mmCIF file of C-alpha atoms and ligand atoms in Angstrom:
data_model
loop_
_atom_site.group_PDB
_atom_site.id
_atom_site.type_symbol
_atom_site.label_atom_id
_atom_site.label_comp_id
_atom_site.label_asym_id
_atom_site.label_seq_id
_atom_site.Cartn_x
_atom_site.Cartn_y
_atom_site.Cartn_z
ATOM 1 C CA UNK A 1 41.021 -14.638 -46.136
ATOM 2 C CA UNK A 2 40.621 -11.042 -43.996
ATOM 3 C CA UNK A 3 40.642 -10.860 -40.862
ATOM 4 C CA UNK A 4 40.497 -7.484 -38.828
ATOM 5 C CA UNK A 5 41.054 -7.705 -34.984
ATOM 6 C CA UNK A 6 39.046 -5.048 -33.841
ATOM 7 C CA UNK A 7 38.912 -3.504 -29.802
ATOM 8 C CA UNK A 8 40.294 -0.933 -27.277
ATOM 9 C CA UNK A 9 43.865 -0.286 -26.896
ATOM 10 C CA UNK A 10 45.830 -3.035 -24.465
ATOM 11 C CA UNK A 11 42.936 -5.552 -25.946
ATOM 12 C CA UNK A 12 45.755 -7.821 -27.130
ATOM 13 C CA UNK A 13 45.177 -7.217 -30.777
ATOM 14 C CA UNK A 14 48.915 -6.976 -32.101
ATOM 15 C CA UNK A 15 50.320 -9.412 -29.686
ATOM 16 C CA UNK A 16 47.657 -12.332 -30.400
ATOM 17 C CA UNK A 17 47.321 -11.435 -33.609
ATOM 18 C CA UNK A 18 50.685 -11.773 -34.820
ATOM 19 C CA UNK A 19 51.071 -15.436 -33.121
ATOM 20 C CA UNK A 20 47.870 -16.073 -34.713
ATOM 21 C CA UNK A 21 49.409 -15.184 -38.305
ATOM 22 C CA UNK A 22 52.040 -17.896 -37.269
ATOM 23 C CA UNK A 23 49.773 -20.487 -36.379
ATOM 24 C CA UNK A 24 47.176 -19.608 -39.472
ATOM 25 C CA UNK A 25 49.742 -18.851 -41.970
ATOM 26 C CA UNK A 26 48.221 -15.555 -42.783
ATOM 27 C CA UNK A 27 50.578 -12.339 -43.185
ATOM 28 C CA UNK A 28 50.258 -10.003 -39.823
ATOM 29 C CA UNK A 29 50.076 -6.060 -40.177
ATOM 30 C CA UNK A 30 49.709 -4.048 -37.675
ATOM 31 C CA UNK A 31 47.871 -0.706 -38.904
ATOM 32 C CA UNK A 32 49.457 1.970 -36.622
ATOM 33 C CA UNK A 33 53.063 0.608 -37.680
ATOM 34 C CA UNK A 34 51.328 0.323 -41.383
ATOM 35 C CA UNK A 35 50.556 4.138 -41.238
ATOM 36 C CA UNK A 36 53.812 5.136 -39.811
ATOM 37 C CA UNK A 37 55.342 4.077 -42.376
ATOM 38 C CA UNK A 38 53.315 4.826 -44.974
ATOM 39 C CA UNK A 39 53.305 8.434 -43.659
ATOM 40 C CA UNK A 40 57.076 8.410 -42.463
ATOM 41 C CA UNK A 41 56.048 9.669 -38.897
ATOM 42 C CA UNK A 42 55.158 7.779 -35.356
ATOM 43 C CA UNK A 43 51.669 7.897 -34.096
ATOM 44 C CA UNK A 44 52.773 10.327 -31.624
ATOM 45 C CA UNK A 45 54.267 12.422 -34.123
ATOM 46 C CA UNK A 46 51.152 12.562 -36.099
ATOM 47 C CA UNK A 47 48.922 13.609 -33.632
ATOM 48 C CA UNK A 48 51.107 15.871 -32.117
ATOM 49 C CA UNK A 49 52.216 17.653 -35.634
ATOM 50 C CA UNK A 50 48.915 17.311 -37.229
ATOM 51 C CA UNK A 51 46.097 16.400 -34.849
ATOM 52 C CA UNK A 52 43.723 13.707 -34.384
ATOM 53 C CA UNK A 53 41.144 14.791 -37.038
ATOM 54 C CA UNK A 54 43.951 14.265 -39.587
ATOM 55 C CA UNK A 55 45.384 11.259 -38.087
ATOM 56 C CA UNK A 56 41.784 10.106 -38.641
ATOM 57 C CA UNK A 57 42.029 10.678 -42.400
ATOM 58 C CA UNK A 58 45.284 8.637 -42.421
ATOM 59 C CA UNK A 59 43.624 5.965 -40.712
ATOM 60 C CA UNK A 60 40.939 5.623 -42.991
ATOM 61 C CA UNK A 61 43.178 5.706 -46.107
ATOM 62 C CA UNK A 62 45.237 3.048 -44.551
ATOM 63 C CA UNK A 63 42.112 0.901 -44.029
ATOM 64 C CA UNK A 64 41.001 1.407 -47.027
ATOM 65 C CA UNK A 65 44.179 0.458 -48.689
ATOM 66 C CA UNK A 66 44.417 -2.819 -45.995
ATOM 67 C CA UNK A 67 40.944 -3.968 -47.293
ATOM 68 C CA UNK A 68 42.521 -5.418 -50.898
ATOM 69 C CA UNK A 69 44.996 -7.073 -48.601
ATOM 70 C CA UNK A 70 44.698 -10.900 -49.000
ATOM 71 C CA UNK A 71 45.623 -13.695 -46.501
ATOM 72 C CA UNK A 72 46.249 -11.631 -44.118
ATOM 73 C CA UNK A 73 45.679 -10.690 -40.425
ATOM 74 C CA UNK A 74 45.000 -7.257 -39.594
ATOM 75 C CA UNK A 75 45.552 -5.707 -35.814
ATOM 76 C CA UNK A 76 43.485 -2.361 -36.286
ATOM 77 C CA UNK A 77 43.629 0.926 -34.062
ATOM 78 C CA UNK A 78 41.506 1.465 -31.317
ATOM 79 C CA UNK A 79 39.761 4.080 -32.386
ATOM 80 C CA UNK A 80 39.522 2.985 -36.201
ATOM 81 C CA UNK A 81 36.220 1.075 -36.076
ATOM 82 C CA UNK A 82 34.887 4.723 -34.691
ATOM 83 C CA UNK A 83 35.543 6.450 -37.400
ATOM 84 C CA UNK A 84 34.247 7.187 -40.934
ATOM 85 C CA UNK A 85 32.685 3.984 -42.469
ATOM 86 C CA UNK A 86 35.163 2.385 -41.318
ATOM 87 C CA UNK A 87 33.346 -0.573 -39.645
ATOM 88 C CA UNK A 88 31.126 -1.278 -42.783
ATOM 89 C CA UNK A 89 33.768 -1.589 -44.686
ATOM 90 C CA UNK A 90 35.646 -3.747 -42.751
ATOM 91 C CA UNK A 91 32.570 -5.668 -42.309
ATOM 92 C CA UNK A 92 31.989 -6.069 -46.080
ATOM 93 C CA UNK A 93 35.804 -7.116 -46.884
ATOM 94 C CA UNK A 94 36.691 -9.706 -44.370
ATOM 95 C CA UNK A 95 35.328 -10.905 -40.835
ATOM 96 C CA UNK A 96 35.681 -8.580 -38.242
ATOM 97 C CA UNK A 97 36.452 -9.687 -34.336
ATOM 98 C CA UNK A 98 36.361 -7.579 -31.204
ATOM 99 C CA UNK A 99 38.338 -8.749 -28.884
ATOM 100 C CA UNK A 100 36.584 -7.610 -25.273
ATOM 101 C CA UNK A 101 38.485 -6.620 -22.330
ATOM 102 C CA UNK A 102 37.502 -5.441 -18.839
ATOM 103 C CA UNK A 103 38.172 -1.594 -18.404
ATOM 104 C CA UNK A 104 40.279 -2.434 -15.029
ATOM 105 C CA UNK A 105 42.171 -4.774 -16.845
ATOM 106 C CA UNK A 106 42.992 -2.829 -20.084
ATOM 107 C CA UNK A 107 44.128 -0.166 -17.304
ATOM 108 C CA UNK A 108 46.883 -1.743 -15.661
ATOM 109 C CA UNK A 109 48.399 -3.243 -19.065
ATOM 110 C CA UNK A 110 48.021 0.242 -20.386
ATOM 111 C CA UNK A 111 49.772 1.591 -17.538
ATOM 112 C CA UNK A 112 52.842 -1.111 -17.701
ATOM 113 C CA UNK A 113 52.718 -0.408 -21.151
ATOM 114 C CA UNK A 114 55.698 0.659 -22.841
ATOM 115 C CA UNK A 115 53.970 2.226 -26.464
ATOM 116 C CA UNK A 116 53.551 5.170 -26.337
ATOM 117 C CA UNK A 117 49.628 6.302 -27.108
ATOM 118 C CA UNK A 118 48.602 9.914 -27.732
ATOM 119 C CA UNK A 119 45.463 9.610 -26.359
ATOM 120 C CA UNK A 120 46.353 8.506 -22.381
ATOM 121 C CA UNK A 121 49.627 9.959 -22.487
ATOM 122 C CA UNK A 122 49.927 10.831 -18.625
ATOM 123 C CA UNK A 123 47.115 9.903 -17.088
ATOM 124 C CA UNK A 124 47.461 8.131 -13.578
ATOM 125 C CA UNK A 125 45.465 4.793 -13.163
ATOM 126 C CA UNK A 126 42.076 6.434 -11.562
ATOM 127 C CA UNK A 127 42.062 8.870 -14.849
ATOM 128 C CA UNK A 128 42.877 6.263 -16.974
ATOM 129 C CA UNK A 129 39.856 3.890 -16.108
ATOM 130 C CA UNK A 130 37.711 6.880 -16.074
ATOM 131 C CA UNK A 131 38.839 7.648 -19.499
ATOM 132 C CA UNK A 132 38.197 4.212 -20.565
ATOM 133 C CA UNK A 133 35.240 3.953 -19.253
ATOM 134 C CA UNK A 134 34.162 7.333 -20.819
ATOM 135 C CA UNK A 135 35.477 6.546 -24.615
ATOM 136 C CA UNK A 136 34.126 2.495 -24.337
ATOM 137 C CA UNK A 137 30.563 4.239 -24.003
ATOM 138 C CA UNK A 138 30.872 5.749 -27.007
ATOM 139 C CA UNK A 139 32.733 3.084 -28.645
ATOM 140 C CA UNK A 140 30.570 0.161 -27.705
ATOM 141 C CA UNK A 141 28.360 0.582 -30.604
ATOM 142 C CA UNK A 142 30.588 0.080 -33.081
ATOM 143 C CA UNK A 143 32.326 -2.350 -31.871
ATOM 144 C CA UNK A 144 29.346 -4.385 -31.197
ATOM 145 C CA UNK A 145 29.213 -4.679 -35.165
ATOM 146 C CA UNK A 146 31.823 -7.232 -35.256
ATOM 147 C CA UNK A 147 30.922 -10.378 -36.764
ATOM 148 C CA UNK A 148 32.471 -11.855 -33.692
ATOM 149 C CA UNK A 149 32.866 -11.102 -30.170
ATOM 150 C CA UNK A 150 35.378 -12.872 -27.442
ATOM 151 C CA UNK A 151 35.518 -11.715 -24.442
ATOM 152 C CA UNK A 152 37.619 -13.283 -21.406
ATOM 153 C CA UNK A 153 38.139 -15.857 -20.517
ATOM 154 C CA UNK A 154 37.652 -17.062 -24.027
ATOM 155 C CA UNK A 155 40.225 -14.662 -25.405
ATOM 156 C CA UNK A 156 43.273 -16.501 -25.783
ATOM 157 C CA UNK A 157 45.009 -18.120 -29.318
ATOM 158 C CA UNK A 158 42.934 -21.725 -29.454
ATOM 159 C CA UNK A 159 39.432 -19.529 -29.135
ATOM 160 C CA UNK A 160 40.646 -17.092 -32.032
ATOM 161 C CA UNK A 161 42.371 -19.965 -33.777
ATOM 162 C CA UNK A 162 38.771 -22.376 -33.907
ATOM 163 C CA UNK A 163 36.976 -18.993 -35.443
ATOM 164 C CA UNK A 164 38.895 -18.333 -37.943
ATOM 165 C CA UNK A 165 39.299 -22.088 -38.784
ATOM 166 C CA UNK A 166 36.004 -23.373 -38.428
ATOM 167 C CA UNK A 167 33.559 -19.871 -38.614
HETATM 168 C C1 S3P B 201 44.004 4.763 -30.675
HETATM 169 C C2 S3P B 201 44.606 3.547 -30.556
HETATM 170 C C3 S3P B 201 45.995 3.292 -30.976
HETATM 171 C C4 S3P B 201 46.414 4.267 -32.077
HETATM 172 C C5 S3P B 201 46.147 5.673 -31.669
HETATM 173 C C6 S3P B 201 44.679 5.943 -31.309
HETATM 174 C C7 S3P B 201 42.601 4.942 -30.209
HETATM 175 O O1 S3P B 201 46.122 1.947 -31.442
HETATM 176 O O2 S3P B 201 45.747 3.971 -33.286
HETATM 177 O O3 S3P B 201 46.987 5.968 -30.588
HETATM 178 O O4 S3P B 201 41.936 5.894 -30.617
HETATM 179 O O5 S3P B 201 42.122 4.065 -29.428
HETATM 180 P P1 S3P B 201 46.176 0.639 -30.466
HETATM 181 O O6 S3P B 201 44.761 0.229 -30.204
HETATM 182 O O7 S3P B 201 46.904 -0.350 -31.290
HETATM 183 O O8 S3P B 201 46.909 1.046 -29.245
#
């Protein structure tokens, strides 16, 4: 059992995911805090120091090395599904959920948000859901590859719970 929790940043993926590892047995990772430490830096750090091009690469190494991962629950990046052949793979190795969120709404947790993300560092609330707006255009189609899609008011721990249970 795979499972990668796939969607924008603020979509809920660590915080569900990990009290869905609890409830489903399953091991929880989260991938940005997998390639921190793999890499010995914060996300910041990375794209700050190196870029996002190379914090890309990372990504996809990390993904690749999460995909012979068993039992477990994965909480991916925002932007990993984006990248690469990413999607595909995660597609081929375990079953792949976006979890969809409202732009306003992934705005004003993002905003009360206290991790720090590279990408909206800074940006006041009208930026912000302009930003989202602009990046979920381009996003949208690989997102849509998920095997399975919740969007609210479905998203909450019984919904993801009965999927993974009872696909
Ligand atoms: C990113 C999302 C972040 C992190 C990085 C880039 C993105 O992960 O991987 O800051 O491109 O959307 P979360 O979705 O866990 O915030």
């Amino acid at each position: 059992m795979r499972i990668y929790l796939i969607g924008y940043m603020g979509c809920g993926k660590s915080t569900l995911g990990r009290r869905l590892s609890q409830y489903a047995s399953l091991k929880f990772i989260d991938m940005d805090h997998y390639i921190e430490e793999r890499n010995h830096k914060t996300i910041p750090q990375i794209f700050a120091e190196e870029g996002e091009v190379e914090f890309r690469k990372k990504e996809q190494k990390a993904l690749a090395e999460l995909s012979e991962f068993t039992n477990v629950i994965i909480a991916t990046g925002g932007g990993a599904p984006c990248f690469f052949n990413n999607m595909e793979l995660m597609n081929k190795t375990g079953k792949t959920i976006y979890m969809n969120i409202k732009p306003e709404i992934l705005a004003g947790r993002l905003l009360k948000s206290k991790t720090e993300r590279p990408l909206i560092k800074g940006k006041s609330q009208n930026e912000l859901v302009a930003f989202i707006n602009e990046t979920l255009k381009k996003r949208d189609e690989f997102y849509r590859q998920a095997k399975y899609h919740i969007t609210e008011p479905d998203l909450n721990l019984d919904c993801l719970l009965e999927l993974i249970e009872n696909p």
